[in-house]
XYZ file of C-alpha atoms in Angstrom:
395
model
C 11.658 -61.701 8.235
C 12.173 -58.788 5.632
C 14.594 -56.157 6.572
C 13.267 -52.896 7.928
C 12.588 -50.578 5.091
C 12.666 -53.265 2.336
C 10.081 -53.126 -0.561
C 8.082 -55.929 0.996
C 7.362 -53.797 4.075
C 6.948 -50.515 2.167
C 4.896 -51.731 -0.897
C 2.312 -49.044 -0.453
C 5.046 -46.329 -0.821
C 6.254 -45.361 -4.303
C 9.832 -46.328 -4.709
C 11.867 -44.248 -5.296
C 10.057 -41.601 -3.213
C 9.440 -39.215 -6.089
C 7.997 -41.639 -8.489
C 4.249 -41.187 -7.554
C 2.061 -39.179 -9.890
C 1.141 -36.694 -7.348
C 4.755 -35.788 -6.767
C 5.439 -35.486 -10.472
C 2.459 -33.356 -10.988
C 3.677 -30.946 -8.182
C 6.969 -30.785 -9.887
C 5.519 -30.021 -13.304
C 4.774 -26.452 -12.257
C 8.108 -25.783 -10.653
C 9.574 -22.338 -11.452
C 6.980 -21.555 -14.269
C 7.434 -24.870 -16.220
C 3.731 -24.383 -17.565
C 4.754 -21.165 -19.231
C 5.946 -20.890 -22.834
C 9.445 -19.844 -23.596
C 8.033 -16.654 -25.197
C 6.070 -15.717 -22.039
C 9.151 -16.414 -19.759
C 11.228 -14.113 -22.088
C 8.544 -11.427 -22.005
C 8.422 -11.547 -18.193
C 12.212 -11.367 -17.776
C 12.494 -8.469 -20.120
C 9.862 -6.516 -18.114
C 11.566 -7.505 -14.867
C 15.009 -6.470 -16.117
C 13.555 -3.085 -17.187
C 12.058 -2.553 -13.700
C 15.359 -3.434 -12.207
C 17.387 -0.866 -14.143
C 20.141 0.460 -11.772
C 19.519 3.796 -10.443
C 15.880 3.991 -11.454
C 12.711 3.206 -9.296
C 9.044 3.110 -9.263
C 6.539 5.879 -8.750
C 3.622 4.441 -6.858
C 0.445 6.172 -7.917
C -2.033 3.443 -7.116
C -3.897 4.911 -4.262
C -7.661 4.537 -4.628
C -10.040 7.626 -5.008
C -10.816 7.610 -1.189
C -7.061 7.802 -0.245
C -6.257 10.388 -2.860
C -9.387 12.248 -1.924
C -8.241 12.601 1.696
C -4.922 13.840 0.530
C -6.462 16.425 -1.760
C -8.939 17.659 0.896
C -6.129 18.175 3.418
C -4.679 20.721 1.022
C -7.775 22.274 -0.344
C -8.139 20.413 -3.652
C -11.574 19.000 -4.526
C -11.682 15.238 -4.990
C -13.031 14.737 -8.432
C -11.974 12.285 -11.316
C -10.735 14.998 -13.362
C -8.531 16.412 -10.726
C -7.085 12.955 -9.928
C -6.463 12.530 -13.733
C -4.650 15.946 -14.018
C -2.554 15.413 -10.994
C -1.329 12.020 -12.175
C -0.723 13.370 -15.621
C 1.758 15.520 -13.974
C 3.453 12.793 -12.210
C 3.721 10.768 -15.420
C 4.778 13.687 -17.817
C 7.056 15.669 -15.566
C 10.080 16.697 -17.508
C 13.126 14.370 -16.820
C 11.092 11.930 -14.771
C 11.951 9.131 -17.116
C 15.701 9.614 -16.148
C 14.710 8.290 -12.533
C 11.823 6.093 -13.196
C 11.649 2.475 -14.418
C 7.985 1.905 -13.582
C 4.766 3.440 -12.334
C 2.080 1.708 -10.461
C -1.500 2.828 -11.488
C -4.820 2.688 -9.804
C -7.434 0.928 -11.964
C -9.220 4.232 -12.508
C -5.948 5.500 -14.038
C -5.295 2.729 -16.296
C -8.206 3.736 -18.502
C -7.614 7.490 -18.388
C -5.953 9.386 -21.047
C -3.245 12.068 -21.307
C -4.544 15.467 -22.662
C -1.210 16.101 -24.099
C -1.007 13.228 -26.455
C -4.526 11.689 -26.434
C -3.032 8.297 -25.601
C -4.037 6.191 -22.655
C -1.627 6.660 -19.759
C -0.079 3.132 -19.997
C 0.853 3.814 -23.700
C 2.254 7.185 -23.035
C 4.362 5.876 -20.101
C 5.713 3.047 -22.243
C 6.921 5.740 -24.900
C 8.763 7.463 -22.159
C 10.566 4.202 -21.253
C 8.527 3.727 -17.884
C 6.823 0.378 -17.509
C 3.242 0.830 -16.631
C 1.612 -1.442 -13.903
C -1.588 -1.773 -11.815
C -2.854 -2.612 -8.356
C -5.332 -5.393 -8.781
C -6.178 -6.233 -5.192
C -9.445 -5.136 -3.450
C -10.081 -4.518 0.067
C -8.318 -5.568 3.466
C -10.153 -8.190 5.472
C -9.622 -8.686 9.223
C -8.970 -12.296 10.059
C -11.169 -13.370 12.936
C -9.552 -14.562 16.139
C -6.061 -13.106 15.279
C -6.323 -9.988 17.281
C -6.311 -7.746 14.249
C -4.286 -9.452 11.570
C -5.536 -9.005 7.973
C -5.484 -10.487 4.437
C -6.086 -8.860 1.126
C -9.037 -9.695 -1.027
C -9.384 -10.090 -4.777
C -7.869 -13.333 -5.937
C -11.254 -14.816 -7.194
C -11.535 -12.802 -10.347
C -7.983 -11.919 -10.781
C -7.179 -13.845 -13.984
C -10.045 -12.163 -15.896
C -9.007 -8.651 -14.570
C -5.321 -9.263 -15.371
C -6.170 -10.096 -18.959
C -8.051 -6.750 -19.174
C -5.052 -4.917 -17.605
C -2.615 -6.525 -20.045
C -4.893 -5.554 -23.041
C -4.940 -2.023 -21.760
C -1.064 -1.934 -21.885
C 0.004 -2.690 -18.285
C 2.937 -5.100 -17.906
C 3.179 -5.671 -14.246
C 0.783 -5.949 -11.163
C 1.425 -5.250 -7.605
C -0.241 -6.901 -4.556
C 0.131 -5.552 -0.969
C -0.049 -7.867 2.124
C -0.041 -5.518 5.301
C 1.114 -6.940 8.594
C 1.845 -5.434 11.951
C 4.273 -6.356 14.687
C 2.905 -6.429 18.206
C 5.004 -8.576 20.522
C 2.733 -8.349 23.480
C -0.203 -9.768 21.433
C 1.798 -12.192 19.515
C 1.439 -10.697 16.180
C 1.704 -11.231 13.365
C 0.329 -14.690 13.946
C 1.683 -17.680 12.095
C -1.673 -18.049 10.491
C -1.607 -14.472 9.080
C 1.832 -14.802 7.784
C 1.160 -18.163 5.946
C -2.252 -16.965 4.682
C -0.794 -13.683 3.331
C 2.368 -15.257 1.846
C 0.392 -17.998 0.001
C -2.023 -15.303 -1.272
C 0.870 -13.398 -2.724
C 2.190 -16.637 -4.350
C -1.239 -17.408 -5.937
C -1.372 -13.745 -7.108
C 2.043 -14.087 -8.695
C 1.181 -17.305 -10.466
C -1.932 -15.861 -11.811
C -0.336 -12.586 -12.881
C 2.427 -14.426 -14.812
C -0.069 -16.639 -16.659
C -1.533 -13.539 -18.014
C 1.752 -11.953 -19.073
C 2.130 -9.592 -16.128
C 5.145 -9.448 -13.891
C 4.006 -9.781 -10.286
C 5.433 -7.326 -7.717
C 4.839 -9.060 -4.313
C 4.615 -6.758 -1.432
C 4.829 -7.921 2.066
C 4.299 -4.760 4.047
C 5.120 -4.657 7.826
C 4.026 -1.463 9.386
C 6.224 1.023 11.300
C 3.693 0.970 14.080
C 5.014 -0.583 17.328
C 7.600 -0.416 19.950
C 9.556 -3.367 18.687
C 13.322 -3.143 18.392
C 15.535 -3.748 15.458
C 16.356 -7.290 16.310
C 12.763 -8.129 16.449
C 12.154 -6.440 13.146
C 14.892 -8.440 11.459
C 13.440 -11.908 12.987
C 9.901 -11.051 11.824
C 10.961 -9.960 8.456
C 12.947 -13.075 7.815
C 10.066 -15.248 8.962
C 7.643 -13.268 6.508
C 9.916 -13.279 3.556
C 11.113 -16.806 4.008
C 7.541 -18.006 3.990
C 6.971 -15.932 0.961
C 9.571 -17.362 -1.108
C 8.895 -21.080 -0.034
C 5.186 -20.394 -1.045
C 6.215 -18.899 -4.482
C 8.510 -21.899 -5.219
C 5.874 -24.438 -4.230
C 3.282 -22.641 -6.389
C 5.621 -22.849 -9.301
C 6.025 -19.047 -9.648
C 8.708 -18.245 -12.261
C 11.113 -16.462 -9.964
C 13.284 -14.724 -12.502
C 10.099 -13.006 -13.648
C 9.101 -11.444 -10.375
C 9.906 -8.445 -8.326
C 9.950 -7.826 -4.468
C 8.557 -4.670 -3.015
C 8.868 -4.759 0.788
C 9.057 -2.482 3.706
C 12.476 -1.313 4.965
C 13.389 -3.183 7.960
C 13.070 -0.614 10.824
C 12.419 -0.619 14.625
C 8.915 0.251 15.592
C 8.170 3.953 15.332
C 7.944 4.181 19.226
C 10.831 1.983 19.994
C 12.752 3.438 22.927
C 16.077 2.216 21.673
C 18.031 4.473 19.305
C 19.787 3.156 16.056
C 22.111 4.718 13.623
C 21.332 4.748 9.792
C 24.279 2.213 9.381
C 22.712 -0.152 11.851
C 19.393 0.014 10.130
C 21.022 -0.509 6.683
C 22.873 -3.499 7.940
C 19.596 -4.981 9.338
C 18.117 -4.702 5.884
C 21.144 -6.376 4.346
C 20.963 -9.199 6.901
C 17.338 -9.971 5.937
C 18.165 -10.000 2.130
C 21.284 -12.248 2.787
C 19.422 -14.751 4.888
C 16.423 -15.453 2.652
C 16.264 -13.395 -0.661
C 16.473 -15.685 -3.667
C 19.256 -14.584 -6.175
C 16.808 -15.299 -8.938
C 14.747 -12.145 -8.104
C 16.875 -9.291 -9.528
C 15.571 -6.228 -7.473
C 14.106 -5.243 -4.235
C 12.171 -1.885 -4.466
C 11.456 -0.740 -0.887
C 8.377 1.102 0.062
C 8.449 4.189 2.183
C 5.778 3.114 4.606
C 5.384 6.149 6.669
C 9.122 7.316 6.412
C 10.072 10.892 5.362
C 11.701 11.202 2.018
C 14.856 12.171 3.866
C 14.966 9.060 6.080
C 13.971 6.753 3.222
C 16.749 8.103 1.054
C 19.300 7.947 3.759
C 18.549 4.301 4.626
C 18.386 3.189 0.916
C 21.688 5.051 0.174
C 23.429 3.499 3.276
C 22.232 0.056 2.093
C 23.889 0.568 -1.354
C 26.956 2.052 0.237
C 27.280 -1.047 2.480
C 26.614 -3.651 -0.185
C 29.555 -6.063 -0.833
C 28.797 -8.958 -3.259
C 25.172 -8.885 -2.923
C 23.583 -9.434 -6.480
C 20.368 -7.527 -6.060
C 19.397 -4.033 -7.092
C 18.239 -1.956 -4.193
C 15.866 0.729 -5.210
C 12.436 2.439 -4.409
C 8.878 2.331 -4.921
C 7.475 5.349 -3.133
C 4.185 7.168 -2.872
C 3.681 9.289 0.298
C 7.337 10.133 0.916
C 7.455 11.841 -2.605
C 3.787 13.010 -3.017
C 2.946 14.430 0.319
C 5.386 17.386 0.258
C 4.408 17.944 -3.428
C 0.778 18.189 -2.491
C 1.526 20.535 0.390
C 2.320 23.234 -2.253
C -1.356 23.317 -3.056
C -2.213 24.853 0.371
C -3.591 28.352 0.080
C -3.879 28.311 -3.680
C -7.534 28.429 -3.887
C -8.094 24.786 -5.001
C -5.806 25.049 -7.861
C -2.678 23.007 -8.669
C 0.526 25.058 -8.805
C 1.739 22.742 -11.409
C 5.223 24.254 -12.182
C 6.207 24.230 -8.585
C 4.781 20.639 -8.086
C 6.589 19.212 -10.976
C 9.898 20.780 -9.975
C 9.696 19.447 -6.480
C 8.571 15.932 -7.582
C 11.440 15.623 -10.061
C 13.894 16.772 -7.256
C 12.431 13.931 -4.990
C 12.935 11.388 -7.778
C 16.436 12.420 -8.353
C 17.139 11.928 -4.639
C 15.613 8.443 -4.804
C 17.750 7.735 -7.784
C 20.841 8.918 -6.018
C 19.958 6.766 -2.988
C 19.451 3.671 -5.274
C 23.039 4.355 -6.534
C 24.447 4.890 -3.012
C 25.261 8.443 -3.976
C 22.769 10.208 -1.669
C 24.524 12.121 0.975
C 22.440 12.418 4.161
C 22.492 15.174 6.691
C 23.344 14.446 10.290
C 20.410 12.446 11.950
C 18.714 11.491 8.684
C 17.869 7.840 8.432
C 18.531 7.185 12.192
C 15.976 6.151 14.660
C 15.769 8.318 17.774
C 14.477 6.283 20.677
C 11.235 7.671 22.212
C 11.753 8.992 25.717
C 9.566 7.818 28.575
C 9.145 4.360 27.174
C 11.005 1.338 28.555
C 14.191 0.214 26.821
C 13.201 -3.267 25.706
C 16.782 -4.188 24.888
C 17.870 -3.308 28.416
C 15.012 -4.696 30.237
């Protein structure tokens, strides 16, 4: 009889294993093989510009509803012109280009113009050395049967929209996939992690084909009572699924950027952690699963104060040894909420000089943190355990 595994017994299996046409077609799109050399070079140039050491991203991509809520809280009317004027300040603030490598725009803002130069905002930003990008995803959808896990919508028409954004001057896109940790409810579910990370991979593949660097953003909320070890484990599970999906989809890894949450215990975790412990947790996640091909991680603030976010980012950069990545920021609320607070009691007007000064000061703090030069005060960046809750690590 034929030996086990001989060709006579395995005649229906291609030999060698990777000789079949389906295997080869899958390999054809590995790491952007379908992209031209010129396209790859353009994507790498944009990625490297975003990854400039000591510079970060100003995230100004909130939709009219989100911005409107922030405006109304400080007495500003939510009109398109007020949104345009406010964002013009964020883009044209004196010295902002010293600390910024990129700006994420809402779709509305992409097609608005500066009254200073008469140019569309993307063109004005590029002249200041700031790469303009856009948020192309649509609305969050709750996955039935998952207890509250969500996915982001907007992939169906993405290619056509990306072509329009590229023509308008944008050079990167950003897609957010929000998740929450709830250990008692078993969330995030494996289904939600897989669905969201594969969506991010498809988004990245489509964006690159249209000449736009994809910023993939798995965003695990600060909500919850989970401890730091649980946060590390979940973040590793999420990010490892993300990179696997990106590789399998044929995403050109060298032409992509990661924007992710800082690894933190849940906001209501009863256990206290130092800023150094939190920094080490973030380094552990990066070391365990971050591809060296992706040059930069731009962390989101995600409900942290500016002081805590700066302290944690600076501590990460101080603790780095031979890690090859740029650790920087992509912040919105942490920077902008204190700036908008200056509008309170001003009769519905923007105190632009004061706002610009505070904004640039915040950008400098982020830049210092991205270089490991931000010196935090006692308690900044640490997590103080919430009293009255059970300590899960001692239970």
